[in-house]
XYZ file of C-alpha atoms in Angstrom:
296
model
C 0.043 -0.272 0.134
C 2.661 2.380 1.168
C 4.699 2.027 -2.346
C 1.699 3.920 -4.021
C 0.827 6.425 -1.430
C -0.136 9.268 -2.861
C 0.865 12.234 0.277
C -2.306 14.335 2.148
C -2.560 17.720 0.561
C -1.843 19.861 4.000
C -5.155 20.943 5.565
C -4.597 24.851 4.427
C -4.032 23.301 0.343
C -1.393 24.287 -0.169
C 1.439 21.977 -1.085
C 4.505 22.287 1.234
C 7.172 21.527 -1.482
C 6.112 24.707 -3.209
C 8.119 27.754 -3.465
C 7.183 30.590 -1.349
C 6.345 32.301 -4.842
C 4.191 29.224 -6.202
C 0.776 30.482 -7.792
C -0.829 29.533 -4.303
C 1.402 31.730 -2.377
C 0.948 34.451 -4.787
C -2.881 34.092 -4.207
C -2.369 34.249 -0.647
C -0.233 37.869 -1.067
C -2.658 39.152 -3.237
C -5.151 38.751 -0.362
C -3.163 40.419 2.323
C -4.854 43.566 3.795
C -3.029 45.896 2.209
C -2.627 44.540 -1.298
C -5.835 46.990 -2.363
C -3.106 50.348 -1.921
C -6.690 52.208 -0.752
C -6.815 50.943 2.918
C -9.450 48.281 2.650
C -8.954 44.635 2.743
C -9.432 42.208 -0.073
C -11.721 39.020 0.968
C -9.161 35.972 0.707
C -9.530 33.487 -1.742
C -9.576 29.841 -0.634
C -6.139 28.499 -1.646
C -7.881 25.266 -2.265
C -9.315 26.347 -5.061
C -6.423 26.547 -7.453
C -5.878 22.678 -6.817
C -7.334 21.027 -10.525
C -10.623 19.145 -10.293
C -11.255 17.576 -13.726
C -15.218 16.142 -14.074
C -13.835 12.685 -14.482
C -11.861 12.922 -11.317
C -14.853 14.141 -9.642
C -17.688 12.010 -10.118
C -14.843 9.432 -9.349
C -13.884 10.436 -6.209
C -17.833 11.593 -5.111
C -18.985 7.674 -6.144
C -16.396 6.397 -3.385
C -17.137 9.518 -0.801
C -20.646 10.707 -1.479
C -22.725 7.821 -3.583
C -25.996 8.935 -4.349
C -28.811 8.482 -2.199
C -31.616 6.087 -3.405
C -34.369 7.477 -4.464
C -37.099 7.735 -2.041
C -40.242 8.830 -4.426
C -40.958 7.599 -8.139
C -40.688 3.741 -9.042
C -38.649 1.493 -6.721
C -34.790 0.923 -8.728
C -34.583 -2.262 -10.007
C -31.141 -2.804 -8.969
C -28.873 -0.870 -5.866
C -25.416 -0.004 -6.344
C -23.992 -2.319 -4.235
C -26.170 -5.221 -6.095
C -23.940 -3.541 -9.215
C -20.835 -3.932 -6.913
C -21.542 -7.341 -5.774
C -21.714 -8.663 -9.082
C -18.645 -6.941 -11.122
C -16.630 -8.781 -8.295
C -18.612 -11.992 -9.008
C -17.504 -11.220 -12.788
C -14.059 -10.987 -11.669
C -13.367 -13.666 -9.877
C -15.228 -16.197 -12.456
C -13.301 -14.931 -15.403
C -10.692 -12.280 -14.108
C -10.243 -8.580 -14.278
C -9.329 -8.402 -17.982
C -12.657 -9.803 -18.695
C -14.662 -7.931 -16.597
C -16.794 -5.636 -18.800
C -20.530 -3.731 -18.045
C -21.926 -6.020 -20.575
C -21.466 -9.253 -18.376
C -21.729 -7.337 -15.116
C -25.078 -6.749 -16.938
C -26.038 -10.017 -18.021
C -25.070 -11.342 -14.396
C -27.648 -9.186 -13.029
C -30.403 -9.674 -16.023
C -30.755 -6.098 -17.275
C -29.601 -4.497 -20.467
C -25.693 -3.105 -20.409
C -26.805 0.478 -20.735
C -28.769 0.045 -17.415
C -26.294 -0.008 -15.277
C -24.574 2.858 -16.369
C -27.495 4.864 -13.639
C -25.774 3.336 -11.179
C -22.126 3.840 -12.322
C -20.479 6.131 -15.422
C -18.706 2.564 -16.068
C -15.855 0.152 -16.049
C -13.063 2.371 -14.350
C -15.564 3.798 -11.305
C -16.647 0.096 -11.307
C -13.762 -1.024 -10.349
C -13.096 1.185 -7.916
C -15.795 0.067 -6.022
C -14.765 -3.825 -6.304
C -11.382 -2.908 -5.051
C -12.803 -0.478 -2.164
C -15.287 -3.161 -1.222
C -12.886 -6.125 -1.441
C -10.743 -4.472 0.952
C -13.376 -3.304 3.469
C -13.136 -7.369 4.011
C -10.315 -6.453 5.943
C -9.991 -7.313 10.221
C -7.015 -4.802 10.000
C -5.004 -4.452 13.570
C -6.461 -2.197 16.776
C -4.027 0.588 17.637
C -3.428 -0.611 20.231
C -1.492 -3.612 19.082
C 2.309 -4.185 19.672
C 4.016 -2.781 16.526
C 4.689 -6.580 15.246
C 1.983 -8.099 16.345
C 0.218 -5.306 14.329
C 2.136 -5.637 11.272
C 2.185 -9.465 10.583
C -1.758 -9.146 11.281
C -1.960 -6.079 8.879
C 0.275 -8.398 6.206
C -1.845 -11.804 6.546
C -5.034 -10.098 6.242
C -3.494 -8.714 3.166
C -2.620 -11.926 2.075
C -5.762 -13.354 2.491
C -7.563 -10.722 0.642
C -5.387 -11.533 -1.910
C -6.272 -15.554 -1.821
C -10.051 -14.673 -2.029
C -9.917 -11.388 -4.481
C -6.931 -12.716 -6.832
C -8.511 -10.530 -9.350
C -7.123 -7.422 -7.072
C -3.173 -8.323 -8.429
C -4.697 -7.595 -12.050
C -4.785 -4.190 -11.555
C -2.273 -1.675 -10.891
C -1.364 -1.848 -7.424
C 0.440 1.889 -7.422
C -2.877 3.232 -8.309
C -5.346 1.789 -6.070
C -8.304 4.279 -5.799
C -8.211 7.062 -3.023
C -11.299 5.231 -1.327
C -12.003 4.658 2.299
C -11.307 1.303 2.875
C -8.097 1.241 0.917
C -6.964 4.464 3.071
C -8.492 2.592 6.115
C -5.720 -0.320 5.377
C -2.880 2.021 4.559
C -3.999 3.892 8.021
C -3.941 0.759 9.960
C -0.712 -0.416 9.037
C 0.934 2.972 9.106
C -0.187 3.449 12.477
C 1.554 -0.284 13.378
C 4.979 1.942 12.920
C 4.147 5.295 13.586
C 5.694 5.459 17.272
C 8.257 2.827 17.476
C 11.000 5.666 16.902
C 11.363 5.434 13.364
C 11.843 8.098 10.823
C 8.267 9.353 9.162
C 10.524 8.313 5.717
C 11.615 5.138 7.183
C 7.774 4.212 8.391
C 6.431 4.845 5.118
C 9.094 2.578 3.163
C 9.022 0.163 5.273
C 5.303 -0.212 4.514
C 6.051 -0.353 1.123
C 8.344 -3.081 1.647
C 6.092 -5.260 3.628
C 3.534 -4.605 0.605
C 5.426 -6.060 -1.765
C 6.437 -8.648 -0.312
C 2.540 -9.993 0.031
C 1.947 -8.635 -3.508
C 5.221 -10.857 -4.714
C 3.903 -14.264 -2.788
C 0.490 -13.776 -3.619
C 1.108 -13.177 -7.372
C 2.947 -16.315 -7.393
C 0.744 -18.475 -5.420
C -2.428 -16.587 -7.598
C 0.103 -18.382 -10.556
C 0.735 -21.645 -9.060
C -3.337 -22.115 -8.408
C -3.701 -21.543 -12.158
C -0.692 -23.575 -13.543
C -2.505 -26.345 -10.874
C -6.000 -26.410 -12.241
C -4.929 -26.166 -15.850
C -2.670 -28.769 -15.871
C -4.121 -31.262 -12.905
C -1.109 -31.490 -11.697
C 0.014 -30.090 -8.082
C 3.299 -28.596 -7.388
C 4.753 -31.868 -5.810
C 3.857 -33.855 -8.335
C 5.192 -31.132 -11.289
C 8.557 -31.535 -9.190
C 8.852 -35.038 -9.316
C 7.805 -35.395 -12.930
C 11.347 -33.573 -13.461
C 13.446 -35.328 -11.018
C 15.436 -37.024 -13.591
C 16.921 -33.202 -14.208
C 19.060 -33.469 -10.883
C 20.985 -37.429 -11.572
C 20.884 -36.492 -15.631
C 21.863 -32.568 -16.056
C 22.345 -31.430 -12.719
C 26.425 -30.618 -12.621
C 27.509 -30.373 -8.924
C 30.625 -28.164 -9.709
C 29.173 -25.712 -11.800
C 27.154 -25.359 -8.847
C 29.092 -25.834 -5.737
C 27.030 -23.718 -3.280
C 23.799 -24.816 -4.441
C 24.858 -28.258 -3.858
C 26.179 -27.248 -0.646
C 23.023 -25.445 1.125
C 20.830 -28.630 -0.358
C 23.130 -31.244 1.569
C 22.242 -29.282 4.716
C 18.593 -28.831 3.966
C 18.299 -25.259 2.927
C 16.397 -25.940 0.100
C 13.499 -28.249 2.459
C 9.952 -26.702 1.809
C 8.722 -24.930 5.329
C 5.271 -26.391 6.151
C 4.117 -22.813 5.497
C 6.483 -20.041 3.247
C 4.409 -17.244 3.788
C 4.422 -17.287 7.677
C 8.177 -18.048 7.933
C 9.123 -15.257 5.668
C 7.008 -13.127 7.145
C 9.114 -13.814 10.128
C 12.377 -13.207 8.767
C 10.929 -9.697 7.375
C 9.802 -8.516 10.687
C 13.013 -9.521 12.133
C 14.944 -6.993 10.066
C 11.934 -4.016 10.988
C 12.843 -5.253 14.346
C 16.321 -4.381 14.076
C 15.797 -1.234 12.219
C 13.523 -0.288 14.917
C 16.030 -0.595 17.724
C 18.869 1.052 15.631
C 16.257 4.002 15.077
C 16.270 3.581 19.056
C 19.477 3.513 20.056
C 20.458 6.270 17.892
C 17.443 8.310 18.953
């Protein structure tokens, strides 16, 4: 999550990275009490008015944060927005995100494709809502959890989310929607580390590392499931079928380190590779925290 973080706009709406002579600061300066030269005070311009607000972006965000309420008058709507999002999720689960279309979703709901546009402007907005709905399933760590317990829970929750909804991994994970439940997850992840003594930059960096770790293993696990289903052969069966390679082709002199590690049991598969790898990652985070506290 943190790897695709969009820094919040400061409460005054002004980008803190801008130089003093930026357009926003200039607007504020022009609105100073003596700017008119006649002793009158001009009305200060709201600096947030300087932020670009394309219509399509406004519609996209409004649907996530302020969706329209169902009509209270006239004929009752045949569908609800929640039902459309649920149907979209079901289609993505069955055929993958690339095959998701408004037509497929409409067919699942038994309506015409054009009727869906009454509820959602298009496929992009529908996917945003589907992702937000999925992230709403997360059982996030509480604010009082110790950092390691909380970060471990965060990672495992996101891991299981990707197992339930592998289609999410087909999206651009660096451009996740700015939606309530996506930001709730990021808030919870950052909260696990923010009071550990790490700098703000290191907190974001470590959460991004955890997110990348989870996404990478999740993608590999999903690909393995797809391969199993397509071939009818489990991972163990596949590697057993390839066992002649080690006797006929593997050269111990060319790969001495690999041979040494194999003989020492280094390639023995752990019962749960995700948990084992996560523990090693958290060990590294713990050393980073300890070092930061010693230096602080």
